[in-house]
């Protein structure tokens, strides 16, 4: 079912499987991210366009929003305690802000029997480099559609396939001028072993 | 009850209430942090002494340790996927790695009726400045003795007084040469409204 006021199919840009993109998102604009085939993850980073040392922070966000389960109505905060993005629409309600982007090191650790891939970390680093953002500037990402349940009593976490269905989406409105990094995830566990594209639009 | 092989009282350095310290911790050395009066929090940061752009990362740690509840037997990882510190002893078993250090902004947000304080964030920034580490280089800290239960089903978190009793301690062995930032916490909620010192020793 189309979301009211949502972008048309022709407005969307495709991020091919196991790749990434970076782009400007001016204040007031809305970023719509769609999982077109379902069960796919998109790692999202946000930096202040005025000074890329200001960056999305899971710790500040957890503190101000008082939850680790972020969905419509919540804001994503920077390391300088400014609201960067507001989640205005969310047809999934299950995302992760605990884990860092998959990387060569995590592929070696978790998938020792599979080919090493540079992962979302390498894809983000390449896409963000033209904006003056280096690998060490990549913090814990907001991982759209990623399904990481936490056992409240033991603290143990698991990485399960996303609950997103084909066409599910999340919409984020920029509160300040942002540089966004966004991927179609490369890891096996986070998407149930199948690599799929991610679509996005700016309206 | 003294922990076997633990430092003598005379070996400890005192961090006064609502202040911070920074120091080198060479590879192989053990940092012991004691809560001398109980119910106090100490925010801990770690940077590689060889390159302070390598820093402790909650996202990498949660990923590799597969839990948000870190205690003896777990390691704390850097943004470059290297183990920085191993937790070798822990008489409390309840710490937090979700929240960023309290700051002027968090005091305004959470304690609007109380005097603004620069918080652990300001104390860490001042203590780390001689090592070439600036405020924007401060990520989510590992908050020793901080008690932040998470409801696994709703995701909601709460900041409760620590469960630490007088003399409780945690010991962390450096796996690489580190610069450590450490505080006696300044926030009201994290320590039940009473500000107390923190003691530490290097052996």
Short mmCIF file of C-alpha atoms in Angstrom, two decimals:
data_model
loop_
_atom_site.label_atom_id
_atom_site.label_comp_id
_atom_site.label_asym_id
_atom_site.label_seq_id
_atom_site.Cartn_x
_atom_site.Cartn_y
_atom_site.Cartn_z
CA UNK A 1 0.00 0.00 0.00
CA UNK A 2 1.59 3.32 -1.02
CA UNK A 3 2.36 5.74 1.78
CA UNK A 4 0.62 9.10 1.36
CA UNK A 5 2.93 11.69 -0.18
CA UNK A 6 5.65 9.13 -0.85
CA UNK A 7 7.96 9.42 -3.89
CA UNK A 8 7.05 7.79 -7.24
CA UNK A 9 9.00 4.75 -8.41
CA UNK A 10 10.76 6.88 -11.01
CA UNK A 11 12.19 9.11 -8.29
CA UNK A 12 14.24 6.33 -6.74
CA UNK A 13 17.95 5.72 -7.05
CA UNK A 14 19.14 2.11 -6.89
CA UNK A 15 22.04 1.04 -4.66
CA UNK A 16 23.15 -2.28 -6.20
CA UNK A 17 23.72 -5.31 -3.92
CA UNK A 18 26.84 -5.08 -1.73
CA UNK A 19 27.59 -1.45 -2.58
CA UNK A 20 27.12 2.03 -1.13
CA UNK A 21 26.40 5.66 -1.92
CA UNK A 22 26.86 9.10 -0.35
CA UNK A 23 24.96 12.31 -1.04
CA UNK A 24 23.81 15.63 0.43
CA UNK A 25 20.47 15.82 2.24
CA UNK A 26 19.56 19.48 2.86
CA UNK A 27 17.69 20.51 6.02
CA UNK A 28 13.95 20.03 5.57
CA UNK A 29 14.28 17.39 2.86
CA UNK A 30 13.08 13.83 3.45
CA UNK A 31 15.08 10.72 2.64
CA UNK A 32 12.96 7.67 1.85
CA UNK A 33 14.75 4.32 1.95
CA UNK A 34 12.93 1.31 0.52
CA UNK A 35 13.75 -2.38 0.82
CA UNK A 36 12.41 -3.36 -2.63
CA UNK A 37 12.70 -7.16 -2.31
CA UNK A 38 12.44 -7.53 1.48
CA UNK A 39 14.83 -8.88 4.14
CA UNK A 40 17.65 -6.50 3.22
CA UNK A 41 19.66 -4.16 5.44
CA UNK A 42 20.89 -0.62 4.68
CA UNK A 43 23.57 0.93 6.92
CA UNK A 44 22.99 4.68 7.28
CA UNK A 45 25.48 7.34 8.43
CA UNK A 46 24.88 11.08 8.78
CA UNK A 47 27.40 13.91 9.08
CA UNK A 48 26.83 17.65 9.38
CA UNK A 49 27.47 19.14 5.93
CA UNK A 50 28.97 22.23 7.63
CA UNK A 51 31.55 20.25 9.62
CA UNK A 52 31.87 16.51 9.09
CA UNK A 53 33.40 16.10 12.57
CA UNK A 54 29.79 16.30 13.74
CA UNK A 55 28.35 12.84 13.22
CA UNK A 56 25.46 10.60 14.15
CA UNK A 57 25.92 9.05 17.62
CA UNK A 58 24.15 5.98 18.96
CA UNK A 59 25.10 6.91 22.53
CA UNK A 60 23.60 10.42 22.34
CA UNK A 61 20.52 9.03 20.57
CA UNK A 62 19.93 6.27 23.16
CA UNK A 63 20.38 8.86 25.91
CA UNK A 64 17.92 11.46 24.58
CA UNK A 65 15.34 9.01 23.17
CA UNK A 66 15.61 6.68 26.20
CA UNK A 67 15.31 3.58 24.04
CA UNK A 68 17.42 1.44 21.71
CA UNK A 69 14.34 0.70 19.54
CA UNK A 70 14.07 3.68 17.19
CA UNK A 71 11.08 4.23 14.93
CA UNK A 72 8.65 6.94 13.76
CA UNK A 73 8.59 9.84 16.24
CA UNK A 74 12.21 9.41 17.31
CA UNK A 75 15.16 11.59 16.35
CA UNK A 76 18.75 10.63 15.61
CA UNK A 77 21.26 12.82 17.45
CA UNK A 78 24.82 13.90 16.77
CA UNK A 79 27.92 13.66 18.98
CA UNK A 80 27.38 17.41 19.58
CA UNK A 81 23.86 16.83 20.96
CA UNK A 82 22.01 18.19 17.93
CA UNK A 83 19.05 16.42 16.32
CA UNK A 84 20.17 15.46 12.79
CA UNK A 85 17.31 13.32 11.43
CA UNK A 86 13.71 12.72 12.47
CA UNK A 87 12.05 9.44 11.62
CA UNK A 88 8.74 10.53 10.13
CA UNK A 89 7.46 7.23 8.69
CA UNK A 90 8.40 3.60 9.30
CA UNK A 91 6.54 0.58 7.96
CA UNK A 92 8.92 -1.91 9.66
CA UNK A 93 9.67 -0.69 13.20
CA UNK A 94 12.74 -2.87 13.58
CA UNK A 95 16.19 -1.35 13.04
CA UNK A 96 19.56 -1.61 14.75
CA UNK A 97 21.83 1.05 16.22
CA UNK A 98 24.15 -1.26 18.19
CA UNK A 99 26.49 -2.72 15.56
CA UNK A 100 29.20 -1.26 13.36
CA UNK A 101 29.20 -1.79 9.56
CA UNK A 102 30.49 -5.15 8.34
CA UNK A 103 34.12 -4.94 7.18
CA UNK A 104 37.05 -7.05 6.02
CA UNK A 105 37.80 -7.78 9.68
CA UNK A 106 34.25 -8.84 10.48
CA UNK A 107 34.13 -11.08 7.40
CA UNK A 108 37.31 -12.82 8.60
CA UNK A 109 35.83 -13.16 12.09
CA UNK A 110 32.31 -14.34 11.32
CA UNK A 111 32.63 -15.94 7.86
CA UNK A 112 36.08 -17.56 7.91
CA UNK A 113 35.00 -20.09 5.25
CA UNK A 114 33.71 -17.45 2.80
CA UNK A 115 35.47 -14.91 0.56
CA UNK A 116 36.50 -11.72 2.34
CA UNK A 117 34.52 -8.64 1.27
CA UNK A 118 35.21 -5.00 2.18
CA UNK A 119 31.64 -4.87 3.41
CA UNK A 120 29.50 -1.86 4.22
CA UNK A 121 32.50 -0.32 5.99
CA UNK A 122 34.62 -0.34 2.81
CA UNK A 123 31.67 0.76 0.68
CA UNK A 124 30.91 3.67 3.02
CA UNK A 125 34.57 4.71 3.22
CA UNK A 126 34.82 4.89 -0.58
CA UNK A 127 31.51 6.72 -1.02
CA UNK A 128 32.27 9.26 1.74
CA UNK A 129 35.88 9.97 0.74
CA UNK A 130 34.93 12.80 -1.71
CA UNK A 131 33.31 14.59 1.27
CA UNK A 132 36.54 14.51 3.27
CA UNK A 133 35.33 11.70 5.53
CA UNK A 134 37.83 8.91 6.25
CA UNK A 135 37.52 5.34 7.59
CA UNK A 136 38.28 6.43 11.17
CA UNK A 137 35.35 8.86 10.97
CA UNK A 138 32.86 5.99 10.62
CA UNK A 139 31.03 5.34 13.92
CA UNK A 140 28.36 2.80 14.75
CA UNK A 141 25.81 3.11 11.92
CA UNK A 142 22.02 3.27 12.11
CA UNK A 143 21.27 -0.02 10.38
CA UNK A 144 17.91 0.24 8.65
CA UNK A 145 15.77 -2.93 8.67
CA UNK A 146 18.50 -4.80 10.61
CA UNK A 147 17.01 -7.19 13.15
CA UNK A 148 19.16 -7.49 16.28
CA UNK A 149 17.07 -8.62 19.26
CA UNK A 150 18.67 -8.14 22.69
CA UNK A 151 17.86 -10.38 25.64
CA UNK A 152 17.20 -7.87 28.41
CA UNK A 153 18.30 -10.16 31.23
CA UNK A 154 21.49 -11.68 29.75
CA UNK A 155 22.39 -8.80 27.42
CA UNK A 156 23.06 -11.29 24.60
CA UNK A 157 22.24 -10.16 21.09
CA UNK A 158 21.50 -12.08 17.89
CA UNK A 159 21.60 -11.03 14.25
CA UNK A 160 18.44 -12.36 12.57
CA UNK A 161 17.03 -11.80 9.06
CA UNK A 162 15.12 -8.52 8.76
CA UNK A 163 11.37 -8.52 9.22
CA UNK A 164 10.98 -6.14 6.24
CA UNK A 165 8.74 -7.20 3.35
CA UNK A 166 9.12 -6.08 -0.29
CA UNK A 167 8.37 -2.37 -0.53
CA UNK A 168 8.78 -1.62 3.15
CA UNK A 169 10.24 1.82 3.83
CA UNK A 170 11.49 4.30 6.36
CA UNK A 171 11.42 8.09 5.95
CA UNK A 172 13.86 10.44 7.66
CA UNK A 173 13.62 14.23 7.59
CA UNK A 174 16.86 16.20 7.84
CA UNK A 175 16.89 18.67 10.75
CA UNK A 176 20.24 20.12 9.62
CA UNK A 177 22.16 20.00 6.31
CA UNK A 178 23.55 16.47 6.18
CA UNK A 179 25.95 14.27 4.26
CA UNK A 180 24.42 10.80 4.16
CA UNK A 181 26.19 7.46 3.63
CA UNK A 182 23.93 4.54 2.72
CA UNK A 183 24.55 0.91 1.70
CA UNK A 184 22.92 -2.24 0.46
CA UNK A 185 24.41 -4.56 3.06
CA UNK A 186 27.12 -7.09 2.21
CA UNK A 187 27.00 -9.44 5.21
CA UNK A 188 25.44 -12.89 5.19
CA UNK A 189 23.71 -12.94 8.56
CA UNK A 190 22.08 -9.54 8.43
CA UNK A 191 19.98 -10.32 5.36
CA UNK A 192 19.59 -14.08 5.63
CA UNK A 193 22.36 -14.83 3.12
CA UNK A 194 20.86 -13.11 0.07
CA UNK A 195 22.24 -9.87 -1.30
CA UNK A 196 19.71 -7.42 -2.64
CA UNK A 197 19.53 -3.77 -3.70
CA UNK A 198 18.27 -0.81 -1.70
CA UNK A 199 16.29 2.09 -3.22
CA UNK A 200 16.28 5.68 -1.99
CA UNK A 201 14.72 8.99 -2.91
CA UNK A 202 14.99 12.58 -1.68
CA UNK A 203 11.82 14.70 -1.64
CA UNK B 1 37.39 -9.28 50.57
CA UNK B 2 40.66 -8.41 48.78
CA UNK B 3 41.07 -9.75 45.28
CA UNK B 4 44.17 -11.92 44.91
CA UNK B 5 47.10 -9.99 43.45
CA UNK B 6 45.22 -6.70 43.63
CA UNK B 7 47.03 -3.38 44.29
CA UNK B 8 47.55 -2.10 47.85
CA UNK B 9 45.55 0.90 49.04
CA UNK B 10 48.70 3.07 48.84
CA UNK B 11 48.99 2.33 45.11
CA UNK B 12 45.71 4.04 44.22
CA UNK B 13 45.21 7.46 42.70
CA UNK B 14 42.07 9.35 43.68
CA UNK B 15 39.81 10.99 41.07
CA UNK B 16 37.84 13.56 43.11
CA UNK B 17 34.05 13.77 42.70
CA UNK B 18 32.88 15.27 39.38
CA UNK B 19 36.34 15.30 37.79
CA UNK B 20 38.45 13.25 35.39
CA UNK B 21 41.95 12.03 34.57
CA UNK B 22 43.91 10.72 31.58
CA UNK B 23 47.06 8.59 31.55
CA UNK B 24 49.05 6.04 29.58
CA UNK B 25 48.38 2.32 30.11
CA UNK B 26 51.13 0.27 28.43
CA UNK B 27 50.34 -3.09 26.82
CA UNK B 28 50.36 -5.88 29.42
CA UNK B 29 49.63 -3.57 32.36
CA UNK B 30 46.42 -3.88 34.33
CA UNK B 31 44.16 -0.98 35.28
CA UNK B 32 42.17 -1.52 38.47
CA UNK B 33 39.23 0.83 39.01
CA UNK B 34 37.61 0.83 42.45
CA UNK B 35 34.32 2.37 43.56
CA UNK B 36 35.46 3.18 47.12
CA UNK B 37 32.12 4.29 48.56
CA UNK B 38 29.72 2.36 46.31
CA UNK B 39 27.01 3.45 43.83
CA UNK B 40 29.37 5.61 41.76
CA UNK B 41 30.01 5.55 38.00
CA UNK B 42 33.32 5.99 36.14
CA UNK B 43 33.26 6.72 32.39
CA UNK B 44 36.19 5.04 30.66
CA UNK B 45 37.66 5.84 27.22
CA UNK B 46 40.62 4.14 25.52
CA UNK B 47 42.70 5.32 22.54
CA UNK B 48 45.67 3.69 20.87
CA UNK B 49 48.79 5.46 22.15
CA UNK B 50 50.35 5.04 18.68
CA UNK B 51 47.48 6.77 16.86
CA UNK B 52 44.65 8.33 18.83
CA UNK B 53 42.33 8.04 15.83
CA UNK B 54 42.00 4.39 16.92
CA UNK B 55 39.47 4.42 19.74
CA UNK B 56 37.23 2.18 21.77
CA UNK B 57 34.00 1.30 19.91
CA UNK B 58 30.79 0.03 21.46
CA UNK B 59 29.56 -1.17 18.05
CA UNK B 60 32.65 -3.28 17.32
CA UNK B 61 32.61 -4.63 20.89
CA UNK B 62 28.93 -5.60 20.79
CA UNK B 63 29.54 -7.26 17.42
CA UNK B 64 32.55 -9.38 18.43
CA UNK B 65 31.41 -10.18 21.98
CA UNK B 66 27.78 -10.79 20.89
CA UNK B 67 26.40 -9.13 24.02
CA UNK B 68 25.80 -5.68 25.48
CA UNK B 69 26.53 -7.00 29.02
CA UNK B 70 30.32 -6.91 29.32
CA UNK B 71 32.16 -8.46 32.25
CA UNK B 72 35.19 -10.66 33.08
CA UNK B 73 36.23 -12.69 30.04
CA UNK B 74 35.11 -10.07 27.51
CA UNK B 75 37.31 -7.77 25.49
CA UNK B 76 36.76 -4.14 24.48
CA UNK B 77 37.46 -3.53 20.78
CA UNK B 78 38.57 -0.53 18.75
CA UNK B 79 37.01 1.06 15.66
CA UNK B 80 39.81 -0.72 13.74
CA UNK B 81 38.74 -4.15 15.02
CA UNK B 82 41.62 -4.61 17.46
CA UNK B 83 41.18 -5.82 21.04
CA UNK B 84 42.27 -2.91 23.28
CA UNK B 85 41.38 -4.06 26.79
CA UNK B 86 40.49 -7.41 28.37
CA UNK B 87 38.29 -7.48 31.46
CA UNK B 88 40.18 -9.82 33.78
CA UNK B 89 38.27 -9.31 37.05
CA UNK B 90 34.89 -7.81 37.86
CA UNK B 91 33.18 -7.88 41.26
CA UNK B 92 30.08 -6.05 39.98
CA UNK B 93 29.09 -7.46 36.59
CA UNK B 94 26.93 -4.49 35.66
CA UNK B 95 28.33 -1.76 33.40
CA UNK B 96 27.01 0.29 30.50
CA UNK B 97 28.31 0.75 26.97
CA UNK B 98 25.19 2.37 25.46
CA UNK B 99 25.33 5.98 26.65
CA UNK B 100 27.64 8.90 25.96
CA UNK B 101 29.27 10.87 28.79
CA UNK B 102 27.09 13.45 30.53
CA UNK B 103 27.75 16.98 29.22
CA UNK B 104 26.49 20.56 29.41
CA UNK B 105 23.82 19.61 26.87
CA UNK B 106 22.65 16.55 28.79
CA UNK B 107 22.50 18.56 32.02
CA UNK B 108 20.24 21.11 30.28
CA UNK B 109 18.11 18.27 28.87
CA UNK B 110 17.71 16.04 31.93
CA UNK B 111 18.25 18.41 34.87
CA UNK B 112 16.71 21.69 33.71
CA UNK B 113 16.12 22.77 37.33
CA UNK B 114 19.72 22.16 38.42
CA UNK B 115 23.02 24.01 37.79
CA UNK B 116 24.63 23.13 34.46
CA UNK B 117 27.89 21.17 34.80
CA UNK B 118 30.39 20.32 32.06
CA UNK B 119 29.98 16.71 33.12
CA UNK B 120 32.15 13.71 32.30
CA UNK B 121 32.32 14.95 28.70
CA UNK B 122 33.95 18.25 29.71
CA UNK B 123 36.19 16.52 32.25
CA UNK B 124 37.34 13.96 29.68
CA UNK B 125 37.94 16.63 27.02
CA UNK B 126 40.18 18.62 29.39
CA UNK B 127 42.10 15.58 30.62
CA UNK B 128 42.64 14.18 27.11
CA UNK B 129 43.64 17.48 25.46
CA UNK B 130 47.39 17.09 26.28
CA UNK B 131 47.31 13.82 24.29
CA UNK B 132 45.98 15.58 21.19
CA UNK B 133 42.44 14.24 21.67
CA UNK B 134 39.62 16.74 21.15
CA UNK B 135 35.93 16.80 22.13
CA UNK B 136 34.82 15.42 18.74
CA UNK B 137 37.08 12.40 19.32
CA UNK B 138 35.00 11.29 22.32
CA UNK B 139 32.73 8.37 21.38
CA UNK B 140 30.28 6.42 23.52
CA UNK B 141 32.22 5.58 26.70
CA UNK B 142 32.40 2.29 28.60
CA UNK B 143 30.65 3.39 31.78
CA UNK B 144 31.99 1.35 34.67
CA UNK B 145 29.44 0.42 37.36
CA UNK B 146 26.69 2.27 35.43
CA UNK B 147 23.37 0.47 35.69
CA UNK B 148 21.30 0.82 32.50
CA UNK B 149 18.81 -2.03 32.17
CA UNK B 150 17.24 -2.50 28.73
CA UNK B 151 13.79 -3.97 28.23
CA UNK B 152 14.37 -6.55 25.51
CA UNK B 153 10.86 -6.36 24.09
CA UNK B 154 10.26 -2.58 24.06
CA UNK B 155 13.91 -1.48 23.78
CA UNK B 156 13.36 1.11 26.51
CA UNK B 157 16.29 1.82 28.82
CA UNK B 158 16.46 3.26 32.31
CA UNK B 159 19.35 4.80 34.24
CA UNK B 160 19.32 3.35 37.78
CA UNK B 161 21.79 3.71 40.68
CA UNK B 162 24.77 1.37 40.35
CA UNK B 163 24.70 -1.99 42.11
CA UNK B 164 28.34 -1.53 43.21
CA UNK B 165 29.15 -1.71 46.92
CA UNK B 166 32.06 0.06 48.65
CA UNK B 167 35.34 -1.46 47.44
CA UNK B 168 33.90 -3.10 44.34
CA UNK B 169 36.34 -3.16 41.44
CA UNK B 170 36.94 -4.00 37.81
CA UNK B 171 40.32 -4.90 36.32
CA UNK B 172 41.22 -4.35 32.65
CA UNK B 173 44.43 -5.54 31.02
CA UNK B 174 45.78 -3.49 28.11
CA UNK B 175 46.22 -5.54 24.92
CA UNK B 176 47.90 -2.60 23.16
CA UNK B 177 49.53 0.63 24.41
CA UNK B 178 46.60 2.81 25.41
CA UNK B 179 45.73 6.34 26.46
CA UNK B 180 42.95 6.06 29.05
CA UNK B 181 40.38 8.70 30.03
CA UNK B 182 38.55 8.05 33.32
CA UNK B 183 36.08 10.04 35.42
CA UNK B 184 34.21 10.15 38.69
CA UNK B 185 30.78 10.77 37.21
CA UNK B 186 29.01 14.14 37.50
CA UNK B 187 25.41 13.22 36.65
CA UNK B 188 22.62 12.88 39.19
CA UNK B 189 20.80 9.83 37.89
CA UNK B 190 23.78 7.60 37.24
CA UNK B 191 24.91 7.53 40.87
CA UNK B 192 21.64 8.11 42.72
CA UNK B 193 22.28 11.83 43.24
CA UNK B 194 25.46 11.58 45.33
CA UNK B 195 28.86 12.53 43.93
CA UNK B 196 31.74 10.38 45.06
CA UNK B 197 35.38 9.75 44.13
CA UNK B 198 36.80 6.93 42.03
CA UNK B 199 40.15 5.21 42.77
CA UNK B 200 42.45 3.62 40.19
CA UNK B 201 45.80 1.87 40.10
CA UNK B 202 48.10 0.52 37.38
CA UNK B 203 50.00 -2.72 38.09
#
